[in-house]
Short mmCIF file of C-alpha atoms and ligand atoms in Angstrom, two decimals:
data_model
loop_
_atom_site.label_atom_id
_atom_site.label_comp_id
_atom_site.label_asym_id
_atom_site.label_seq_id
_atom_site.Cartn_x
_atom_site.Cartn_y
_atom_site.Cartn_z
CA UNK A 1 25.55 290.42 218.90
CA UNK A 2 25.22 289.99 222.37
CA UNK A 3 21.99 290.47 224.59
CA UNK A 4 22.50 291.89 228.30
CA UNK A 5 19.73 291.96 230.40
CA UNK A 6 19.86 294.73 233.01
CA UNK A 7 22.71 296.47 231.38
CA UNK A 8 21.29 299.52 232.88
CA UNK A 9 22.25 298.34 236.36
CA UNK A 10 25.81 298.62 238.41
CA UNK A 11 27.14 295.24 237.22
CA UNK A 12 25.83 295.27 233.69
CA UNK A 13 26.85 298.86 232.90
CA UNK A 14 30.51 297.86 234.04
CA UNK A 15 30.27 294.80 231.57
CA UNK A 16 28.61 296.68 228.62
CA UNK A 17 31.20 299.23 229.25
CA UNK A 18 33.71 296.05 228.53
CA UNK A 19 31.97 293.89 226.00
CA UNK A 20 31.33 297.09 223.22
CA UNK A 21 34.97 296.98 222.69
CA UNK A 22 34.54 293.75 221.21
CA UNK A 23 31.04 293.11 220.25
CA UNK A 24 27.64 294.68 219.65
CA UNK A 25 25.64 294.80 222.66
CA UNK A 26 21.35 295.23 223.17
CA UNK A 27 20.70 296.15 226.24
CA UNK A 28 17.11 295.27 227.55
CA UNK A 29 15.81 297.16 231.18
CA UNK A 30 13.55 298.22 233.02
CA UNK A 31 15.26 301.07 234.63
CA UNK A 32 13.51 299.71 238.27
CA UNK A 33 16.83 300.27 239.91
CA UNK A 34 19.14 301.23 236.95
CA UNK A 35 19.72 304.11 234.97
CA UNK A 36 19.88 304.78 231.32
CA UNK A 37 22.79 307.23 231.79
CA UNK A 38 25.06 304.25 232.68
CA UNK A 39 24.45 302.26 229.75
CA UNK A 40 27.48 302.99 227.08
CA UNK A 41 26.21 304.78 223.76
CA UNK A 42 27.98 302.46 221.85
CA UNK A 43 25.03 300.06 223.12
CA UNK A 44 21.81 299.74 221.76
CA UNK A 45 19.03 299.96 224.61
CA UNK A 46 15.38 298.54 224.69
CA UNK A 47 13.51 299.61 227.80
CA UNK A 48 11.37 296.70 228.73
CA UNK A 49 10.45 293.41 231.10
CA UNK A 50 12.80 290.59 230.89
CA UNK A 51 9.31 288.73 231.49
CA UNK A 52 7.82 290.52 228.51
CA UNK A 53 7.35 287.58 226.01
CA UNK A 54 6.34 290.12 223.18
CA UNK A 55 9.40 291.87 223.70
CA UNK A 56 11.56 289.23 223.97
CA UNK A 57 10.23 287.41 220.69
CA UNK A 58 11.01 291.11 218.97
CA UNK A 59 14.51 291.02 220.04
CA UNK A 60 15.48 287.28 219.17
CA UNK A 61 13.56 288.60 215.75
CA UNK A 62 15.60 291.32 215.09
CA UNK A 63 18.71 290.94 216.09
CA UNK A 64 20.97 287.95 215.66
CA UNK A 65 21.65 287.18 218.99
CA UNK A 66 24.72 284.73 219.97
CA UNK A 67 24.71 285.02 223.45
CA UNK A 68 22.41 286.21 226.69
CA UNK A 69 24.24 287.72 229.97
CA UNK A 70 21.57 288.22 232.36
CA UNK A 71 21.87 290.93 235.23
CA UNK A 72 18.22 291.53 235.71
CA UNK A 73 17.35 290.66 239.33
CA UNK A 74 16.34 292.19 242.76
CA UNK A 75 18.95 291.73 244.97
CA UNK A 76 18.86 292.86 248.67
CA UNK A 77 18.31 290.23 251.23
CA UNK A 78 16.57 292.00 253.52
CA UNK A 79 13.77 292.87 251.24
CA UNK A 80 13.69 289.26 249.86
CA UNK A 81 12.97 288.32 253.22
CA UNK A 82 9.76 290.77 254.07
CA UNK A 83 8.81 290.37 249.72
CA UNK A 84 9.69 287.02 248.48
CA UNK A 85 7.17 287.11 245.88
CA UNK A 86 9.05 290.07 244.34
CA UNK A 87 11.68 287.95 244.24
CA UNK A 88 10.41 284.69 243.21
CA UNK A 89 8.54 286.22 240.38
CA UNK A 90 11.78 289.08 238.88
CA UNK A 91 14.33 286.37 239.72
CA UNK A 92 12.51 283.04 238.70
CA UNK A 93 9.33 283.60 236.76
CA UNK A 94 10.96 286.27 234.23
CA UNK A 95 13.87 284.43 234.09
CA UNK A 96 12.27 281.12 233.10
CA UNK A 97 10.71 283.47 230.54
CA UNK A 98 13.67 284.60 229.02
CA UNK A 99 15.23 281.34 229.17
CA UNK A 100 12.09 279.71 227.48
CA UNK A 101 12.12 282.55 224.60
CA UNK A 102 15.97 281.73 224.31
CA UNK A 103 15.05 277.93 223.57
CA UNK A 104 12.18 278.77 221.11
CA UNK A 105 14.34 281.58 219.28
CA UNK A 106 17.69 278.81 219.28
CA UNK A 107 19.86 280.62 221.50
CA UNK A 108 22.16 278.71 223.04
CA UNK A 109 24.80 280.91 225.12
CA UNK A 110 23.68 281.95 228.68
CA UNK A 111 25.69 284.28 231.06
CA UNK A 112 24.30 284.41 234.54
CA UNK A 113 25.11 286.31 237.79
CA UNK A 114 24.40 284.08 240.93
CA UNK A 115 25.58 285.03 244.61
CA UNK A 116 27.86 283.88 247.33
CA UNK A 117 24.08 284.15 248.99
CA UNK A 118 23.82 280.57 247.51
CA UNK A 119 25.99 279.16 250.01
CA UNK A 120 24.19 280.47 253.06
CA UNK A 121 26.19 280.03 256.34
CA UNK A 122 29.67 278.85 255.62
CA UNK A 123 31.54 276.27 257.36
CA UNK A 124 34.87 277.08 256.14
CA UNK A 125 37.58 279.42 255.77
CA UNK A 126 37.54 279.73 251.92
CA UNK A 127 34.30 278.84 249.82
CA UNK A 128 35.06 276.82 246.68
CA UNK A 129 32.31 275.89 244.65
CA UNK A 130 31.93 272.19 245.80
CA UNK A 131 30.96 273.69 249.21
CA UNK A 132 27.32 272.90 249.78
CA UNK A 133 24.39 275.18 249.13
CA UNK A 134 22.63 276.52 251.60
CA UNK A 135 20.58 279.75 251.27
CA UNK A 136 19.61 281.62 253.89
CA UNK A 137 17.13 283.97 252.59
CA UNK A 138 14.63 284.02 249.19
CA UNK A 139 17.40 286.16 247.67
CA UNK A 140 19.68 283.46 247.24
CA UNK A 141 17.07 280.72 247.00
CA UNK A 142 16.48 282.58 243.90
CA UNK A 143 19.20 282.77 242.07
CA UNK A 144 20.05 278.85 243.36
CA UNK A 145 16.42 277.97 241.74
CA UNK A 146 17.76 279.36 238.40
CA UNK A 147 20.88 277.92 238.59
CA UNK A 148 19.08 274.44 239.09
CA UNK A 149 16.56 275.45 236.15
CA UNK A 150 19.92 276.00 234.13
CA UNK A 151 21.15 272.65 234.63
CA UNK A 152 17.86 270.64 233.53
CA UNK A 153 17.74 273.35 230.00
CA UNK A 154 21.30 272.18 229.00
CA UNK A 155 20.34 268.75 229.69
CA UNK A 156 17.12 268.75 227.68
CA UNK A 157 17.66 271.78 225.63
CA UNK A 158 21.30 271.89 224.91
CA UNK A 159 21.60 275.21 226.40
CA UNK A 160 25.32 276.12 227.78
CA UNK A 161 25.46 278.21 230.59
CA UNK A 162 28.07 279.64 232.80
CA UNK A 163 26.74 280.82 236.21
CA UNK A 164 29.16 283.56 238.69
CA UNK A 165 28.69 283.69 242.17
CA UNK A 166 29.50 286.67 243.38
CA UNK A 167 30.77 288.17 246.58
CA UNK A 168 30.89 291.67 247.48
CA UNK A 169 31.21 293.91 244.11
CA UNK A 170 32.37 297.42 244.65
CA UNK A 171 34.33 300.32 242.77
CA UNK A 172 33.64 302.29 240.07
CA UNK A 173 34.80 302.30 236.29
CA UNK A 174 37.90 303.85 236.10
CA UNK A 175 36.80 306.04 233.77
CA UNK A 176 34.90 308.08 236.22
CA UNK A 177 31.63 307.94 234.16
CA UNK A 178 29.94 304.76 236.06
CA UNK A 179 29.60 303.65 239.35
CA UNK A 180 27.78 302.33 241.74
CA UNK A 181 24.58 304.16 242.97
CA UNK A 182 21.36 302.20 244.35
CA UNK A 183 18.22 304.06 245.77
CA UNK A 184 17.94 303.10 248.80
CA UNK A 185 21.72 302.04 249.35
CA UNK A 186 22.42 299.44 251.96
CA UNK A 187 25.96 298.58 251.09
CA UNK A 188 29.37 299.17 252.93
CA UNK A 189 31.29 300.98 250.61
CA UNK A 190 29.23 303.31 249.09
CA UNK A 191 27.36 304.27 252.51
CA UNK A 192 30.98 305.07 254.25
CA UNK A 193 31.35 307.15 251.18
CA UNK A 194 28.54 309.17 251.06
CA UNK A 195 29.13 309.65 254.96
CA UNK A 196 32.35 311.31 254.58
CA UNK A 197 31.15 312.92 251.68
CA UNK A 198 28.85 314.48 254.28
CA UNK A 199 25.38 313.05 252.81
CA UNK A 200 24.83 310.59 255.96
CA UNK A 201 25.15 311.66 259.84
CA UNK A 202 27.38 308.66 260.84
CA UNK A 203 28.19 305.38 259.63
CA UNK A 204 26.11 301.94 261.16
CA UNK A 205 28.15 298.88 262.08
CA UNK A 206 25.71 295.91 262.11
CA UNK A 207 27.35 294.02 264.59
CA UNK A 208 30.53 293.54 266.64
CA UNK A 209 30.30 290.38 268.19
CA UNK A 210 30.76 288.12 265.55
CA UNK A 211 32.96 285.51 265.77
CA UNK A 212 36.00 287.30 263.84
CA UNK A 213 39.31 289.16 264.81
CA UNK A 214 37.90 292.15 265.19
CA UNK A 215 33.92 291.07 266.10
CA UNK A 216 32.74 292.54 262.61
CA UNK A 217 31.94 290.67 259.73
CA UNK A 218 34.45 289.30 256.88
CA UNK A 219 33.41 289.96 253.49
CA UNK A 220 35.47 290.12 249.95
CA UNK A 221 35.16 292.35 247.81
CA UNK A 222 35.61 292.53 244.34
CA UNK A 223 35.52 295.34 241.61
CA UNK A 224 33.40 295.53 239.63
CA UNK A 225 35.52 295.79 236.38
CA UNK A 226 37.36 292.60 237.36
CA UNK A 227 33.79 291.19 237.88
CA UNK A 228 33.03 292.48 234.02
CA UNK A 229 36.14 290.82 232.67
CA UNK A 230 35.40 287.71 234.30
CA UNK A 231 32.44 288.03 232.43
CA UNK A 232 34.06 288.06 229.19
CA UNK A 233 36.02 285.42 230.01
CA UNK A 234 33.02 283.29 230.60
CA UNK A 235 31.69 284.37 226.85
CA UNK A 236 34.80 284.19 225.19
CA UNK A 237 34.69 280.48 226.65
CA UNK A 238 31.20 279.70 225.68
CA UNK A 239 31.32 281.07 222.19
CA UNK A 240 35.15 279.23 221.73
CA UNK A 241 32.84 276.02 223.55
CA UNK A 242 36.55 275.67 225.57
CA UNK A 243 34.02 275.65 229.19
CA UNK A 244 30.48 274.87 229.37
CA UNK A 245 27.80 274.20 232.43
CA UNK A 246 30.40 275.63 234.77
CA UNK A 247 29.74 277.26 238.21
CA UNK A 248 32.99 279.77 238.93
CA UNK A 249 32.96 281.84 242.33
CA UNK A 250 34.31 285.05 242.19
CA UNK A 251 36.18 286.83 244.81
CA UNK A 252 39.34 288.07 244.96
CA UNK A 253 40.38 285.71 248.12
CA UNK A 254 40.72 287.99 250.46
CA UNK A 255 38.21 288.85 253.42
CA UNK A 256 38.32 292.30 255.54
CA UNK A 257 36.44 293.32 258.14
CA UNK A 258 33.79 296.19 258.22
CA UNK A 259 36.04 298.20 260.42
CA UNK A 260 39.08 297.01 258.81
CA UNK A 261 37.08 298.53 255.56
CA UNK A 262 35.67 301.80 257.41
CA UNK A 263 40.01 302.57 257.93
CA UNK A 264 40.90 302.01 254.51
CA UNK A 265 38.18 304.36 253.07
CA UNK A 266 39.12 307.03 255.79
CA UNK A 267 42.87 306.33 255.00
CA UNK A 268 41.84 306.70 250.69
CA UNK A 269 39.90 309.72 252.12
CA UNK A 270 42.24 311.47 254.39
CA UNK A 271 38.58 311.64 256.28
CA UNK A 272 37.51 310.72 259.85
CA UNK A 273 34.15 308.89 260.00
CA UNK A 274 31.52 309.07 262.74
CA UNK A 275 30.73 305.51 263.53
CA UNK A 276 28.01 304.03 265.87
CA UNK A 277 28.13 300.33 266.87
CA UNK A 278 24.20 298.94 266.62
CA UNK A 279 22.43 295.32 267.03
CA UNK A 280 23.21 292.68 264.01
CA UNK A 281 21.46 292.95 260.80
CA UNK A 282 19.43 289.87 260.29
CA UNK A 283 20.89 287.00 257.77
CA UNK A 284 24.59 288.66 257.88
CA UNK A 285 26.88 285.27 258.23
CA UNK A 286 30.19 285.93 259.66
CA UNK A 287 32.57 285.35 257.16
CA UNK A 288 32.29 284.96 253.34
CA UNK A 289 35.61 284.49 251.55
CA UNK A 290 35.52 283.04 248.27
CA UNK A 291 38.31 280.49 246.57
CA UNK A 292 39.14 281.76 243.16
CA UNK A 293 41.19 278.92 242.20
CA UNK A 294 38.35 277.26 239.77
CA UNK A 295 38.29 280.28 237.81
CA UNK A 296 41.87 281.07 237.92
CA UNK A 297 42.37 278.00 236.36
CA UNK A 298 39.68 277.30 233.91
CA UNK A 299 39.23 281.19 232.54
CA UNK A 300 42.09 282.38 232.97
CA UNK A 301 40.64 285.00 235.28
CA UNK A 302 42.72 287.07 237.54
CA UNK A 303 41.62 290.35 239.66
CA UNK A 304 43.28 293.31 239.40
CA UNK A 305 42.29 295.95 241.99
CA UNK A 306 42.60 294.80 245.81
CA UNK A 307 40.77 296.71 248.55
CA UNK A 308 42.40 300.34 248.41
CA UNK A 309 42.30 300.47 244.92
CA UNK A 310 38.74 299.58 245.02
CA UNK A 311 37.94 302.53 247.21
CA UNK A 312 39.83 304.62 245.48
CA UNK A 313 37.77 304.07 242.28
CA UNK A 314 34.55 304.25 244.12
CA UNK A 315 35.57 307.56 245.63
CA UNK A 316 36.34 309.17 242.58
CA UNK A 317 32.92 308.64 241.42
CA UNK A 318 31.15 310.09 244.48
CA UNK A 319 33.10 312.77 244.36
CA UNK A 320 31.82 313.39 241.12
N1 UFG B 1 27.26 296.78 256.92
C1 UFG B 1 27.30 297.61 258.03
N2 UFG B 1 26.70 298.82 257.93
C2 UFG B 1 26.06 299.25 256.81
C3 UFG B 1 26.02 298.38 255.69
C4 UFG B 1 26.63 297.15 255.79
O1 UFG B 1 27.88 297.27 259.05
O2 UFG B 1 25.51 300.35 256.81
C5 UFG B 1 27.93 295.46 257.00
C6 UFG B 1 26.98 294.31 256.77
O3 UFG B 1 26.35 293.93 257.97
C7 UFG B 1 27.93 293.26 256.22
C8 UFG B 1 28.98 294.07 255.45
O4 UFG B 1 28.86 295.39 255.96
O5 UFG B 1 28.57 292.61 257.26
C9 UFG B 1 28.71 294.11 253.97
O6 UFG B 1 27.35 294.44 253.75
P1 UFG B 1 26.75 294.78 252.31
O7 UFG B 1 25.32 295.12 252.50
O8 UFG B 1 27.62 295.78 251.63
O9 UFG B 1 26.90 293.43 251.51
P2 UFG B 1 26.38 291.95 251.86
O10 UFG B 1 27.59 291.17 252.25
O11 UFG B 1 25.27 291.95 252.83
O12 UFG B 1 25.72 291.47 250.49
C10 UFG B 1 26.38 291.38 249.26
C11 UFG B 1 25.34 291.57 248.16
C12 UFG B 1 24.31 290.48 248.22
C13 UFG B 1 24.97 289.14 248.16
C14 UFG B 1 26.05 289.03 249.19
C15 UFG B 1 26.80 287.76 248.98
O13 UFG B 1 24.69 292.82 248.32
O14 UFG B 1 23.44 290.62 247.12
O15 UFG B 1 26.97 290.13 249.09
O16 UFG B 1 28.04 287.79 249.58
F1 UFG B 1 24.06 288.16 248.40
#
């Protein structure tokens, strides 16, 4: 049995989605910015504080739990910036909790999603996991702090961990039924969306003097299904003890610009967007590619949707 923290959320609702084939999955949320409607019935869901010791202790109790994939943290940038301590206490101080409760209940397995946001302001083309970290904001500072915190546990406590840094994760299950939907949403893809859905005015490009073809930032994006299997990958790995205390970025390799991003969602849409050029949004770096090849390699991992197929996914479930 597997435990997934935050499997009410965009991420862990594509991996539950995923790992119920294969195993049974608790879910344990807060519902702060997910939504019990995306969580899989085949799941069985706790509603509750990944800080909550009581609750914890209950779970590792009850259920014979093998493994932990956590997906339980605030993560926009710009609101880590104006409320660290949000951040510092959701991201770190529950974590260390749950962490803590995994060592005193002997659970050994630990699944965790980091952020490109680790790397801060890149100094090369394509980011491979040796590159150094950086952050930039408390948001990635964060998730860095835990993935420092994971290193001492396996050292002391024989924990094994896997940590994923992610870049941009977008699309939508394609069974239609889950997708991404955040309240208030800041990112690209699902704000171009809901603009030519007709739901926003015009579409804000934060920036067009970058240092990039086109003057607008590079990002890549990922789905969020290949993101899930990657996931598995990383468990099936653990639980086989084939990879253990691994970092793995995951991308798919490939950066596009936000205009170059606004035309393929018009061209998926058959849609013209309204678009106003505005000032840069604070802590954006230029470029963030990531380099694949470590978990290529080591997991076996390979990403099936590329950009238009992404969008395609994502539109069919804001259409819906
Ligand atoms: N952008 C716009 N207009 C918008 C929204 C976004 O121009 O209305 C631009 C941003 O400035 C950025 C790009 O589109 O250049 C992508 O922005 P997103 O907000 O979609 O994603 P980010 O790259 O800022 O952040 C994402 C995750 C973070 C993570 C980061 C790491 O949301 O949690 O990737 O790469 F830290």
């Amino acid at each position: 049995m597997i435990l997934v923290v935050g499997g009410a959320g965009y991420v862990g609702s594509h991996l539950v989605k995923e790992l119920v084939t294969e195993e049974d999955v608790v879910v344990l949320d807060n519902l702060s910015t997910g939504f019990e409607h995306l969580i899989d019935s085949q799941a069985t869901f706790i509603k509750g504080n990944l800080g909550d010791r009581d609750i914890l202790n209950k779970i590792f109790t009850e259920y014979p739990i093998k493994a932990v994939m956590h997906f339980a943290a605030n993560s926009l940038v710009g609101e880590s910036v104006t409320n660290p301590y949000k951040y510092y206490e959701n991201n770190v101080g529950a974590t260390l909790t749950l962490l803590k409760a995994m060592v005193d209940h002997n659970v050994k397995n630990f699944i965790f999603s980091s952020t490109a946001a680790t790397y801060g302001i890149p100094h090369v083309d394509l980011i491979d996991e040796t590159q150094p970290n950086n952050p930039i904001n408390p948001y990635g500072k964060t998730k860095l702090m835990v993935e420092q915190i994971l290193a001492d546990f396996a050292s002391a406590y024989q924990m094994n961990y896997i940590v994923l840094r992610y870049f941009n994760v977008a699309g939508a299950h394609q069974s239609g039924t889950i997708g991404e939907s955040h309240d208030p949403e800041t990112h690209l893809i699902p704000i171009i969306l809901q603009h030519l859905l007709g739901q926003r005015e015009q579409i804000s490009v934060f920036g067009t003097d970058y240092d990039t073809p086109d003057g607008t930032c590079i990002r890549d994006y990922i789905h969020a299904t290949d993101l899930a299997k990657a996931h598995i990958l990383a468990l099936h790995a653990l639980l086989n003890d084939t990879q253990k205390n691994k970092i793995y970025n995951l991308g798919n390799g490939n950066g596009f610009s936000v205009r170059e991003v606004i035309e393929t969602c018009e061209k998926v849409t058959n849609k013209k967007a309204k678009i106003e050029f505005v000032e840069r949004r604070e802590g954006d770096p230029a470029k963030l590619v990531a380099s694949s090849d470590k978990v290529q390699a080591e997991l076996g991992w390979t990403p099936q949707f590329n950009l238009t197929q992404i969008i395609e996914s994502a539109w069919n479930w804001h259409n819906k």
